[in-house]
Amino acid sequence: MSKTKKEHYIPQSYIKQFSKNGKIVCCYYNGDIKELPIKSILQAKTIYDSINAESSKKTLFDIYICNPNLFNKEKLKIEFTKINNNEQYVEQRLSKIENNFIQIIRGVQSSHSKGKFSLKNHHNRLVIISFFFLLNHRSPDHLSYIDNLSSDDFKDIYAPFSLQNDCEQMKSDIKSYSLFSLTDFERRLIHSISDNWNFVLCKKMSSSGFIFGEHSIHMMSKNELLFPISTNYAILIQKNINSVENIYHPVYLTDSYAYLSENEVKKSNFNQACQNKGGILVGNKQDLKEAILIGDLINKYVKKRPL
């Protein structure tokens, strides 16, 4: 794989859900709102190149040991052969996860969360929430944090848990494991959320549409998450739908399908703008303008920090 190749850390197939023609989206970045080709935004150099074949094999073997029902030995050998013969193995493996997620959110929107694409389906829930966490591990900020770890950092943080002394190999292992399998804490949390929290598909009932920021992972609180999946729809995940601490209050039509008012949609957009911290925002031009204006006013008088 070319070391100068740029790769999307937020999948193009997800970005397209916020585009009118599937090719161009409206973006806010560095103080400007522009229409840009989807293929040219939210990408970075060499996201996957620093993950070597040894790390990929080690990660798959660990998954096999912990979940023997997922692999048999022959399947594991086949995967190892693919790793040896394919420099794009990591990218292609993540593409399968992306495609699974996109199929589910498209199906959820078209069927209004019924049948095969029901949000009551445990598999669908796991895919949706896993994808959300995966976005954080693919972000340039997160990968740069790992790249900038020093040998001393590894001695202090990881030495009690590892027999390795090779700093670069350990960086590769950490990236591989988090991208393939997430962290142990995240896996436990994801299963807990999938089993116990309420998932509802929310359709906007307003002229405003949903926007999303590249730092959406920061939008998760201890009680809820509103995850935009297109301009018209979002998935609301709440620990307790009756909690007084909830930010969002949908109008339920069924236990897994609801409407969000104009005020609730703008609330989501404002939160996206405030949490974005200098990253790119994507959505309709007017929705971006309104969210940024409110966010700037609040930040000026409350926190005085850049968007």
PDB file of C-alpha atoms in Angstrom:
ATOM      1  CA  MET A   1       0.000   0.000   0.000  1.00  0.00           C
ATOM      2  CA  SER A   2       1.302   3.470  -0.858  1.00  0.00           C
ATOM      3  CA  LYS A   3       2.443   5.412   2.193  1.00  0.00           C
ATOM      4  CA  THR A   4       0.969   8.613   0.745  1.00  0.00           C
ATOM      5  CA  LYS A   5      -2.530   7.234   0.252  1.00  0.00           C
ATOM      6  CA  LYS A   6      -5.295   8.990   2.158  1.00  0.00           C
ATOM      7  CA  GLU A   7      -8.039   6.945   3.785  1.00  0.00           C
ATOM      8  CA  HIS A   8     -11.390   7.998   5.184  1.00  0.00           C
ATOM      9  CA  TYR A   9     -11.547   7.757   8.959  1.00  0.00           C
ATOM     10  CA  ILE A  10     -15.279   8.382   8.718  1.00  0.00           C
ATOM     11  CA  PRO A  11     -16.659   6.081   5.989  1.00  0.00           C
ATOM     12  CA  GLN A  12     -17.889   7.675   2.781  1.00  0.00           C
ATOM     13  CA  SER A  13     -20.989   5.487   2.906  1.00  0.00           C
ATOM     14  CA  TYR A  14     -21.969   7.156   6.214  1.00  0.00           C
ATOM     15  CA  ILE A  15     -21.180  10.690   4.997  1.00  0.00           C
ATOM     16  CA  LYS A  16     -23.422  10.074   1.966  1.00  0.00           C
ATOM     17  CA  GLN A  17     -26.428   9.809   4.293  1.00  0.00           C
ATOM     18  CA  PHE A  18     -26.106  13.601   4.721  1.00  0.00           C
ATOM     19  CA  SER A  19     -25.758  14.403   1.016  1.00  0.00           C
ATOM     20  CA  LYS A  20     -28.494  15.312  -1.459  1.00  0.00           C
ATOM     21  CA  ASN A  21     -26.754  13.706  -4.421  1.00  0.00           C
ATOM     22  CA  GLY A  22     -24.360  11.216  -2.822  1.00  0.00           C
ATOM     23  CA  LYS A  23     -21.325  13.112  -4.126  1.00  0.00           C
ATOM     24  CA  ILE A  24     -21.136  16.507  -2.418  1.00  0.00           C
ATOM     25  CA  VAL A  25     -21.836  17.604   1.159  1.00  0.00           C
ATOM     26  CA  CYS A  26     -21.931  20.937   2.920  1.00  0.00           C
ATOM     27  CA  CYS A  27     -19.173  21.214   5.564  1.00  0.00           C
ATOM     28  CA  TYR A  28     -18.074  23.644   8.239  1.00  0.00           C
ATOM     29  CA  TYR A  29     -14.348  23.790   8.967  1.00  0.00           C
ATOM     30  CA  ASN A  30     -11.949  26.518  10.113  1.00  0.00           C
ATOM     31  CA  GLY A  31     -14.665  29.177  10.123  1.00  0.00           C
ATOM     32  CA  ASP A  32     -15.984  28.509   6.610  1.00  0.00           C
ATOM     33  CA  ILE A  33     -18.994  26.652   5.214  1.00  0.00           C
ATOM     34  CA  LYS A  34     -18.249  25.027   1.864  1.00  0.00           C
ATOM     35  CA  GLU A  35     -19.667  22.402  -0.475  1.00  0.00           C
ATOM     36  CA  LEU A  36     -17.020  19.743  -0.962  1.00  0.00           C
ATOM     37  CA  PRO A  37     -16.774  16.316  -2.632  1.00  0.00           C
ATOM     38  CA  ILE A  38     -17.312  13.496  -0.150  1.00  0.00           C
ATOM     39  CA  LYS A  39     -14.190  11.763  -1.406  1.00  0.00           C
ATOM     40  CA  SER A  40     -12.021  14.729  -0.320  1.00  0.00           C
ATOM     41  CA  ILE A  41     -13.105  15.187   3.334  1.00  0.00           C
ATOM     42  CA  LEU A  42     -12.659  13.402   6.661  1.00  0.00           C
ATOM     43  CA  GLN A  43      -9.596  11.516   5.537  1.00  0.00           C
ATOM     44  CA  ALA A  44      -6.016  11.189   6.702  1.00  0.00           C
ATOM     45  CA  LYS A  45      -2.781   9.603   5.550  1.00  0.00           C
ATOM     46  CA  THR A  46      -1.759   6.058   6.455  1.00  0.00           C
ATOM     47  CA  ILE A  47      -4.473   5.200   8.957  1.00  0.00           C
ATOM     48  CA  TYR A  48      -3.878   1.483   8.532  1.00  0.00           C
ATOM     49  CA  ASP A  49      -0.283   1.271   7.287  1.00  0.00           C
ATOM     50  CA  SER A  50       1.181   1.317  10.787  1.00  0.00           C
ATOM     51  CA  ILE A  51      -0.642  -1.926  11.643  1.00  0.00           C
ATOM     52  CA  ASN A  52       1.602  -4.797  10.612  1.00  0.00           C
ATOM     53  CA  ALA A  53       0.720  -8.384   9.749  1.00  0.00           C
ATOM     54  CA  GLU A  54       1.979  -9.735  13.071  1.00  0.00           C
ATOM     55  CA  SER A  55      -0.447  -7.486  14.962  1.00  0.00           C
ATOM     56  CA  SER A  56      -3.372  -8.522  12.778  1.00  0.00           C
ATOM     57  CA  LYS A  57      -2.630 -12.200  13.363  1.00  0.00           C
ATOM     58  CA  LYS A  58      -2.155 -11.708  17.081  1.00  0.00           C
ATOM     59  CA  THR A  59      -5.486  -9.875  17.350  1.00  0.00           C
ATOM     60  CA  LEU A  60      -7.405 -12.538  15.435  1.00  0.00           C
ATOM     61  CA  PHE A  61      -5.814 -15.291  17.527  1.00  0.00           C
ATOM     62  CA  ASP A  62      -6.793 -13.501  20.762  1.00  0.00           C
ATOM     63  CA  ILE A  63     -10.360 -13.152  19.490  1.00  0.00           C
ATOM     64  CA  TYR A  64     -10.341 -16.852  18.643  1.00  0.00           C
ATOM     65  CA  ILE A  65      -9.136 -17.800  22.136  1.00  0.00           C
ATOM     66  CA  CYS A  66     -11.778 -15.650  23.822  1.00  0.00           C
ATOM     67  CA  ASN A  67     -14.575 -16.585  21.395  1.00  0.00           C
ATOM     68  CA  PRO A  68     -13.878 -20.061  19.966  1.00  0.00           C
ATOM     69  CA  ASN A  69     -17.381 -20.144  18.459  1.00  0.00           C
ATOM     70  CA  LEU A  70     -16.377 -17.370  16.030  1.00  0.00           C
ATOM     71  CA  PHE A  71     -13.471 -19.249  14.436  1.00  0.00           C
ATOM     72  CA  ASN A  72     -12.363 -22.780  13.848  1.00  0.00           C
ATOM     73  CA  LYS A  73      -8.687 -23.496  13.228  1.00  0.00           C
ATOM     74  CA  GLU A  74      -9.127 -23.851   9.475  1.00  0.00           C
ATOM     75  CA  LYS A  75     -10.882 -20.513   9.225  1.00  0.00           C
ATOM     76  CA  LEU A  76      -8.125 -18.913  11.285  1.00  0.00           C
ATOM     77  CA  LYS A  77      -5.479 -20.338   8.922  1.00  0.00           C
ATOM     78  CA  ILE A  78      -7.381 -18.898   5.960  1.00  0.00           C
ATOM     79  CA  GLU A  79      -7.469 -15.482   7.616  1.00  0.00           C
ATOM     80  CA  PHE A  80      -3.726 -15.685   8.330  1.00  0.00           C
ATOM     81  CA  THR A  81      -3.086 -16.460   4.664  1.00  0.00           C
ATOM     82  CA  LYS A  82      -5.161 -13.436   3.662  1.00  0.00           C
ATOM     83  CA  ILE A  83      -3.109 -11.245   5.991  1.00  0.00           C
ATOM     84  CA  ASN A  84       0.163 -12.522   4.492  1.00  0.00           C
ATOM     85  CA  ASN A  85      -0.996 -11.976   0.915  1.00  0.00           C
ATOM     86  CA  ASN A  86      -2.969  -8.752   1.204  1.00  0.00           C
ATOM     87  CA  GLU A  87      -1.505  -5.426   2.316  1.00  0.00           C
ATOM     88  CA  GLN A  88      -5.034  -3.965   2.467  1.00  0.00           C
ATOM     89  CA  TYR A  89      -6.350  -6.605   4.862  1.00  0.00           C
ATOM     90  CA  VAL A  90      -7.096  -4.161   7.705  1.00  0.00           C
ATOM     91  CA  GLU A  91      -8.862  -1.699   5.427  1.00  0.00           C
ATOM     92  CA  GLN A  92     -10.960  -4.442   3.814  1.00  0.00           C
ATOM     93  CA  ARG A  93     -11.880  -5.954   7.170  1.00  0.00           C
ATOM     94  CA  LEU A  94     -13.126  -2.578   8.407  1.00  0.00           C
ATOM     95  CA  SER A  95     -15.040  -2.111   5.142  1.00  0.00           C
ATOM     96  CA  LYS A  96     -17.084  -5.206   5.991  1.00  0.00           C
ATOM     97  CA  ILE A  97     -18.017  -3.651   9.351  1.00  0.00           C
ATOM     98  CA  GLU A  98     -18.967  -0.395   7.616  1.00  0.00           C
ATOM     99  CA  ASN A  99     -21.113  -2.200   5.049  1.00  0.00           C
ATOM    100  CA  ASN A 100     -22.928  -4.118   7.774  1.00  0.00           C
ATOM    101  CA  PHE A 101     -23.667  -0.872   9.627  1.00  0.00           C
ATOM    102  CA  ILE A 102     -24.847   0.958   6.483  1.00  0.00           C
ATOM    103  CA  GLN A 103     -27.132  -1.927   5.506  1.00  0.00           C
ATOM    104  CA  ILE A 104     -28.751  -1.807   8.950  1.00  0.00           C
ATOM    105  CA  ILE A 105     -29.276   1.975   9.130  1.00  0.00           C
ATOM    106  CA  ARG A 106     -30.673   2.055   5.586  1.00  0.00           C
ATOM    107  CA  GLY A 107     -32.976  -0.817   6.428  1.00  0.00           C
ATOM    108  CA  VAL A 108     -34.039   0.804   9.694  1.00  0.00           C
ATOM    109  CA  GLN A 109     -34.995   4.007   7.884  1.00  0.00           C
ATOM    110  CA  SER A 110     -36.872   2.297   5.074  1.00  0.00           C
ATOM    111  CA  SER A 111     -38.806  -0.098   7.312  1.00  0.00           C
ATOM    112  CA  HIS A 112     -39.188   2.300  10.265  1.00  0.00           C
ATOM    113  CA  SER A 113     -37.448  -0.169  12.535  1.00  0.00           C
ATOM    114  CA  LYS A 114     -39.562  -3.235  11.844  1.00  0.00           C
ATOM    115  CA  GLY A 115     -38.897  -6.829  10.850  1.00  0.00           C
ATOM    116  CA  LYS A 116     -35.341  -7.751   9.886  1.00  0.00           C
ATOM    117  CA  PHE A 117     -34.065  -4.274  10.736  1.00  0.00           C
ATOM    118  CA  SER A 118     -35.825  -3.910  14.065  1.00  0.00           C
ATOM    119  CA  LEU A 119     -33.931  -2.020  16.742  1.00  0.00           C
ATOM    120  CA  LYS A 120     -35.069  -4.742  19.121  1.00  0.00           C
ATOM    121  CA  ASN A 121     -32.738  -7.106  17.279  1.00  0.00           C
ATOM    122  CA  HIS A 122     -29.670  -7.712  19.486  1.00  0.00           C
ATOM    123  CA  HIS A 123     -27.304  -8.058  16.513  1.00  0.00           C
ATOM    124  CA  ASN A 124     -28.473  -4.774  14.990  1.00  0.00           C
ATOM    125  CA  ARG A 125     -27.975  -2.993  18.281  1.00  0.00           C
ATOM    126  CA  LEU A 126     -24.444  -4.364  18.673  1.00  0.00           C
ATOM    127  CA  VAL A 127     -23.498  -3.323  15.139  1.00  0.00           C
ATOM    128  CA  ILE A 128     -24.818   0.218  15.615  1.00  0.00           C
ATOM    129  CA  ILE A 129     -23.178   0.922  18.956  1.00  0.00           C
ATOM    130  CA  SER A 130     -19.923  -0.859  17.965  1.00  0.00           C
ATOM    131  CA  PHE A 131     -19.664   1.332  14.867  1.00  0.00           C
ATOM    132  CA  PHE A 132     -20.082   4.415  17.035  1.00  0.00           C
ATOM    133  CA  PHE A 133     -17.164   3.403  19.268  1.00  0.00           C
ATOM    134  CA  LEU A 134     -15.082   2.356  16.269  1.00  0.00           C
ATOM    135  CA  LEU A 135     -15.253   5.902  14.882  1.00  0.00           C
ATOM    136  CA  ASN A 136     -13.214   7.077  17.856  1.00  0.00           C
ATOM    137  CA  HIS A 137     -10.464   4.491  17.312  1.00  0.00           C
ATOM    138  CA  ARG A 138     -10.186   5.495  13.638  1.00  0.00           C
ATOM    139  CA  SER A 139      -9.909   9.223  14.357  1.00  0.00           C
ATOM    140  CA  PRO A 140      -6.577  10.952  13.605  1.00  0.00           C
ATOM    141  CA  ASP A 141      -6.503  12.336  17.157  1.00  0.00           C
ATOM    142  CA  HIS A 142      -6.716   8.866  18.691  1.00  0.00           C
ATOM    143  CA  LEU A 143      -4.169   7.321  16.320  1.00  0.00           C
ATOM    144  CA  SER A 144      -1.790  10.253  16.853  1.00  0.00           C
ATOM    145  CA  TYR A 145      -2.073   9.759  20.595  1.00  0.00           C
ATOM    146  CA  ILE A 146      -0.893   6.164  20.180  1.00  0.00           C
ATOM    147  CA  ASP A 147       1.877   7.162  17.744  1.00  0.00           C
ATOM    148  CA  ASN A 148       3.190   9.739  20.201  1.00  0.00           C
ATOM    149  CA  LEU A 149       3.504   7.307  23.098  1.00  0.00           C
ATOM    150  CA  SER A 150       7.141   6.951  24.122  1.00  0.00           C
ATOM    151  CA  SER A 151       9.084   3.977  25.418  1.00  0.00           C
ATOM    152  CA  ASP A 152       8.802   5.450  28.908  1.00  0.00           C
ATOM    153  CA  ASP A 153       5.017   5.700  28.503  1.00  0.00           C
ATOM    154  CA  PHE A 154       4.868   2.014  27.675  1.00  0.00           C
ATOM    155  CA  LYS A 155       7.028   1.135  30.658  1.00  0.00           C
ATOM    156  CA  ASP A 156       4.728   3.087  32.976  1.00  0.00           C
ATOM    157  CA  ILE A 157       1.387   2.088  31.445  1.00  0.00           C
ATOM    158  CA  TYR A 158       1.783  -1.241  29.690  1.00  0.00           C
ATOM    159  CA  ALA A 159       4.815  -2.959  31.205  1.00  0.00           C
ATOM    160  CA  PRO A 160       2.761  -4.713  33.937  1.00  0.00           C
ATOM    161  CA  PHE A 161       0.505  -6.170  31.247  1.00  0.00           C
ATOM    162  CA  SER A 162       2.967  -7.117  28.540  1.00  0.00           C
ATOM    163  CA  LEU A 163       6.221  -9.014  28.116  1.00  0.00           C
ATOM    164  CA  GLN A 164       7.090  -7.010  25.005  1.00  0.00           C
ATOM    165  CA  ASN A 165       9.751  -4.327  24.908  1.00  0.00           C
ATOM    166  CA  ASP A 166       9.293  -3.287  21.273  1.00  0.00           C
ATOM    167  CA  CYS A 167       7.550   0.080  21.450  1.00  0.00           C
ATOM    168  CA  GLU A 168       6.584   0.273  17.746  1.00  0.00           C
ATOM    169  CA  GLN A 169       5.227  -3.272  17.750  1.00  0.00           C
ATOM    170  CA  MET A 170       3.110  -2.507  20.795  1.00  0.00           C
ATOM    171  CA  LYS A 171       1.670   0.572  19.074  1.00  0.00           C
ATOM    172  CA  SER A 172       0.723  -1.604  16.128  1.00  0.00           C
ATOM    173  CA  ASP A 173      -0.840  -4.186  18.465  1.00  0.00           C
ATOM    174  CA  ILE A 174      -2.929  -1.567  20.274  1.00  0.00           C
ATOM    175  CA  LYS A 175      -4.270  -0.114  17.020  1.00  0.00           C
ATOM    176  CA  SER A 176      -5.044  -3.548  15.615  1.00  0.00           C
ATOM    177  CA  TYR A 177      -6.853  -4.744  18.717  1.00  0.00           C
ATOM    178  CA  SER A 178      -8.915  -1.572  19.118  1.00  0.00           C
ATOM    179  CA  LEU A 179      -9.905  -1.500  15.433  1.00  0.00           C
ATOM    180  CA  PHE A 180     -10.734  -5.213  15.190  1.00  0.00           C
ATOM    181  CA  SER A 181     -12.211  -5.817  18.597  1.00  0.00           C
ATOM    182  CA  LEU A 182     -12.465  -2.539  20.572  1.00  0.00           C
ATOM    183  CA  THR A 183     -11.199  -2.450  24.166  1.00  0.00           C
ATOM    184  CA  ASP A 184     -12.319  -4.862  26.883  1.00  0.00           C
ATOM    185  CA  PHE A 185     -14.171  -2.053  28.670  1.00  0.00           C
ATOM    186  CA  GLU A 186     -15.926  -0.989  25.458  1.00  0.00           C
ATOM    187  CA  ARG A 187     -17.011  -4.532  24.653  1.00  0.00           C
ATOM    188  CA  ARG A 188     -18.556  -4.934  28.108  1.00  0.00           C
ATOM    189  CA  LEU A 189     -20.207  -1.536  27.851  1.00  0.00           C
ATOM    190  CA  ILE A 190     -21.570  -2.247  24.365  1.00  0.00           C
ATOM    191  CA  HIS A 191     -23.187  -5.502  25.477  1.00  0.00           C
ATOM    192  CA  SER A 192     -24.614  -3.804  28.556  1.00  0.00           C
ATOM    193  CA  ILE A 193     -26.105  -1.001  26.438  1.00  0.00           C
ATOM    194  CA  SER A 194     -27.461  -3.437  23.856  1.00  0.00           C
ATOM    195  CA  ASP A 195     -29.083  -5.607  26.529  1.00  0.00           C
ATOM    196  CA  ASN A 196     -30.459  -2.946  28.857  1.00  0.00           C
ATOM    197  CA  TRP A 197     -30.888   0.414  27.151  1.00  0.00           C
ATOM    198  CA  ASN A 198     -33.773   1.568  24.967  1.00  0.00           C
ATOM    199  CA  PHE A 199     -33.137   2.055  21.227  1.00  0.00           C
ATOM    200  CA  VAL A 200     -35.583   4.169  19.224  1.00  0.00           C
ATOM    201  CA  LEU A 201     -35.511   5.415  15.631  1.00  0.00           C
ATOM    202  CA  CYS A 202     -36.300   9.135  15.597  1.00  0.00           C
ATOM    203  CA  LYS A 203     -37.579  10.953  12.525  1.00  0.00           C
ATOM    204  CA  LYS A 204     -37.272  14.725  12.398  1.00  0.00           C
ATOM    205  CA  MET A 205     -40.586  16.572  12.291  1.00  0.00           C
ATOM    206  CA  SER A 206     -39.133  19.926  11.316  1.00  0.00           C
ATOM    207  CA  SER A 207     -37.608  21.897   8.482  1.00  0.00           C
ATOM    208  CA  SER A 208     -34.231  21.504  10.191  1.00  0.00           C
ATOM    209  CA  GLY A 209     -32.191  18.382   9.488  1.00  0.00           C
ATOM    210  CA  PHE A 210     -29.609  16.565  11.580  1.00  0.00           C
ATOM    211  CA  ILE A 211     -25.933  17.449  11.288  1.00  0.00           C
ATOM    212  CA  PHE A 212     -22.982  15.410  12.526  1.00  0.00           C
ATOM    213  CA  GLY A 213     -19.450  16.220  13.603  1.00  0.00           C
ATOM    214  CA  GLU A 214     -16.332  14.104  13.360  1.00  0.00           C
ATOM    215  CA  HIS A 215     -16.127  14.124  17.163  1.00  0.00           C
ATOM    216  CA  SER A 216     -19.579  12.619  17.698  1.00  0.00           C
ATOM    217  CA  ILE A 217     -18.090  10.059  20.078  1.00  0.00           C
ATOM    218  CA  HIS A 218     -18.002  12.821  22.697  1.00  0.00           C
ATOM    219  CA  MET A 219     -21.784  13.094  22.494  1.00  0.00           C
ATOM    220  CA  MET A 220     -22.375  10.067  24.664  1.00  0.00           C
ATOM    221  CA  SER A 221     -23.373  10.834  28.241  1.00  0.00           C
ATOM    222  CA  LYS A 222     -23.827   8.393  31.085  1.00  0.00           C
ATOM    223  CA  ASN A 223     -27.556   8.236  30.303  1.00  0.00           C
ATOM    224  CA  GLU A 224     -28.095   8.685  26.573  1.00  0.00           C
ATOM    225  CA  LEU A 225     -26.778   9.095  23.066  1.00  0.00           C
ATOM    226  CA  LEU A 226     -28.439  10.651  20.037  1.00  0.00           C
ATOM    227  CA  PHE A 227     -26.620   9.355  16.970  1.00  0.00           C
ATOM    228  CA  PRO A 228     -27.607  11.019  13.641  1.00  0.00           C
ATOM    229  CA  ILE A 229     -27.700   8.450  10.831  1.00  0.00           C
ATOM    230  CA  SER A 230     -28.924  10.780   8.060  1.00  0.00           C
ATOM    231  CA  THR A 231     -30.346  14.255   7.543  1.00  0.00           C
ATOM    232  CA  ASN A 232     -33.822  12.964   8.420  1.00  0.00           C
ATOM    233  CA  TYR A 233     -33.193  10.284  11.047  1.00  0.00           C
ATOM    234  CA  ALA A 234     -31.268   9.647  14.241  1.00  0.00           C
ATOM    235  CA  ILE A 235     -31.077   6.736  16.653  1.00  0.00           C
ATOM    236  CA  LEU A 236     -31.728   7.666  20.266  1.00  0.00           C
ATOM    237  CA  ILE A 237     -30.265   5.331  22.882  1.00  0.00           C
ATOM    238  CA  GLN A 238     -31.335   5.952  26.483  1.00  0.00           C
ATOM    239  CA  LYS A 239     -30.652   4.140  29.725  1.00  0.00           C
ATOM    240  CA  ASN A 240     -34.081   5.123  31.076  1.00  0.00           C
ATOM    241  CA  ILE A 241     -36.641   6.841  28.847  1.00  0.00           C
ATOM    242  CA  ASN A 242     -38.297   8.420  31.886  1.00  0.00           C
ATOM    243  CA  SER A 243     -35.165   9.841  33.499  1.00  0.00           C
ATOM    244  CA  VAL A 244     -35.359  13.533  34.453  1.00  0.00           C
ATOM    245  CA  GLU A 245     -31.710  13.816  33.357  1.00  0.00           C
ATOM    246  CA  ASN A 246     -32.513  13.035  29.712  1.00  0.00           C
ATOM    247  CA  ILE A 247     -31.715  15.780  27.225  1.00  0.00           C
ATOM    248  CA  TYR A 248     -34.020  14.493  24.478  1.00  0.00           C
ATOM    249  CA  HIS A 249     -37.761  13.934  24.714  1.00  0.00           C
ATOM    250  CA  PRO A 250     -39.183  12.238  21.610  1.00  0.00           C
ATOM    251  CA  VAL A 251     -42.856  11.739  20.824  1.00  0.00           C
ATOM    252  CA  TYR A 252     -43.236   7.947  20.774  1.00  0.00           C
ATOM    253  CA  LEU A 253     -45.418   6.343  18.110  1.00  0.00           C
ATOM    254  CA  THR A 254     -44.301   2.842  19.067  1.00  0.00           C
ATOM    255  CA  ASP A 255     -41.724   1.611  21.575  1.00  0.00           C
ATOM    256  CA  SER A 256     -39.024   1.766  18.886  1.00  0.00           C
ATOM    257  CA  TYR A 257     -40.182   4.588  16.581  1.00  0.00           C
ATOM    258  CA  ALA A 258     -40.669   8.261  17.441  1.00  0.00           C
ATOM    259  CA  TYR A 259     -40.708  11.835  16.193  1.00  0.00           C
ATOM    260  CA  LEU A 260     -38.355  14.626  17.239  1.00  0.00           C
ATOM    261  CA  SER A 261     -39.618  18.197  17.173  1.00  0.00           C
ATOM    262  CA  GLU A 262     -37.836  21.205  15.670  1.00  0.00           C
ATOM    263  CA  ASN A 263     -36.503  22.128  19.081  1.00  0.00           C
ATOM    264  CA  GLU A 264     -35.101  18.627  19.715  1.00  0.00           C
ATOM    265  CA  VAL A 265     -33.351  18.508  16.323  1.00  0.00           C
ATOM    266  CA  LYS A 266     -31.785  21.928  16.905  1.00  0.00           C
ATOM    267  CA  LYS A 267     -30.729  20.774  20.354  1.00  0.00           C
ATOM    268  CA  SER A 268     -28.882  17.856  18.764  1.00  0.00           C
ATOM    269  CA  ASN A 269     -27.233  20.125  16.187  1.00  0.00           C
ATOM    270  CA  PHE A 270     -26.172  22.614  18.831  1.00  0.00           C
ATOM    271  CA  ASN A 271     -24.608  19.815  20.890  1.00  0.00           C
ATOM    272  CA  GLN A 272     -22.752  18.540  17.831  1.00  0.00           C
ATOM    273  CA  ALA A 273     -21.383  22.041  17.166  1.00  0.00           C
ATOM    274  CA  CYS A 274     -20.290  22.574  20.773  1.00  0.00           C
ATOM    275  CA  GLN A 275     -18.527  19.211  21.036  1.00  0.00           C
ATOM    276  CA  ASN A 276     -16.829  19.363  17.669  1.00  0.00           C
ATOM    277  CA  LYS A 277     -13.725  21.167  18.987  1.00  0.00           C
ATOM    278  CA  GLY A 278     -12.291  22.327  15.678  1.00  0.00           C
ATOM    279  CA  GLY A 279     -13.276  19.292  13.626  1.00  0.00           C
ATOM    280  CA  ILE A 280     -15.489  19.138  10.550  1.00  0.00           C
ATOM    281  CA  LEU A 281     -19.279  19.447  10.755  1.00  0.00           C
ATOM    282  CA  VAL A 282     -21.455  18.037   7.957  1.00  0.00           C
ATOM    283  CA  GLY A 283     -25.091  18.842   7.147  1.00  0.00           C
ATOM    284  CA  ASN A 284     -27.394  21.259   5.343  1.00  0.00           C
ATOM    285  CA  LYS A 285     -26.012  24.788   5.011  1.00  0.00           C
ATOM    286  CA  GLN A 286     -28.759  26.523   7.007  1.00  0.00           C
ATOM    287  CA  ASP A 287     -28.647  23.928   9.773  1.00  0.00           C
ATOM    288  CA  LEU A 288     -24.877  24.352  10.061  1.00  0.00           C
ATOM    289  CA  LYS A 289     -25.191  28.145  10.228  1.00  0.00           C
ATOM    290  CA  GLU A 290     -27.770  28.018  13.016  1.00  0.00           C
ATOM    291  CA  ALA A 291     -25.882  25.432  15.083  1.00  0.00           C
ATOM    292  CA  ILE A 292     -22.574  27.273  14.756  1.00  0.00           C
ATOM    293  CA  LEU A 293     -24.126  30.664  15.603  1.00  0.00           C
ATOM    294  CA  ILE A 294     -25.735  29.350  18.802  1.00  0.00           C
ATOM    295  CA  GLY A 295     -22.630  27.375  19.716  1.00  0.00           C
ATOM    296  CA  ASP A 296     -20.391  30.410  19.255  1.00  0.00           C
ATOM    297  CA  LEU A 297     -22.618  32.575  21.419  1.00  0.00           C
ATOM    298  CA  ILE A 298     -22.728  30.021  24.219  1.00  0.00           C
ATOM    299  CA  ASN A 299     -18.990  29.372  24.077  1.00  0.00           C
ATOM    300  CA  LYS A 300     -18.211  33.098  24.090  1.00  0.00           C
ATOM    301  CA  TYR A 301     -20.089  33.698  27.305  1.00  0.00           C
ATOM    302  CA  VAL A 302     -19.632  30.348  29.057  1.00  0.00           C
ATOM    303  CA  LYS A 303     -16.374  28.643  28.167  1.00  0.00           C
ATOM    304  CA  LYS A 304     -14.627  31.047  25.795  1.00  0.00           C
ATOM    305  CA  ARG A 305     -13.043  28.284  23.755  1.00  0.00           C
ATOM    306  CA  PRO A 306     -12.885  27.789  19.960  1.00  0.00           C
ATOM    307  CA  LEU A 307     -15.603  25.643  18.347  1.00  0.00           C
TER     308      LEU A 307
END
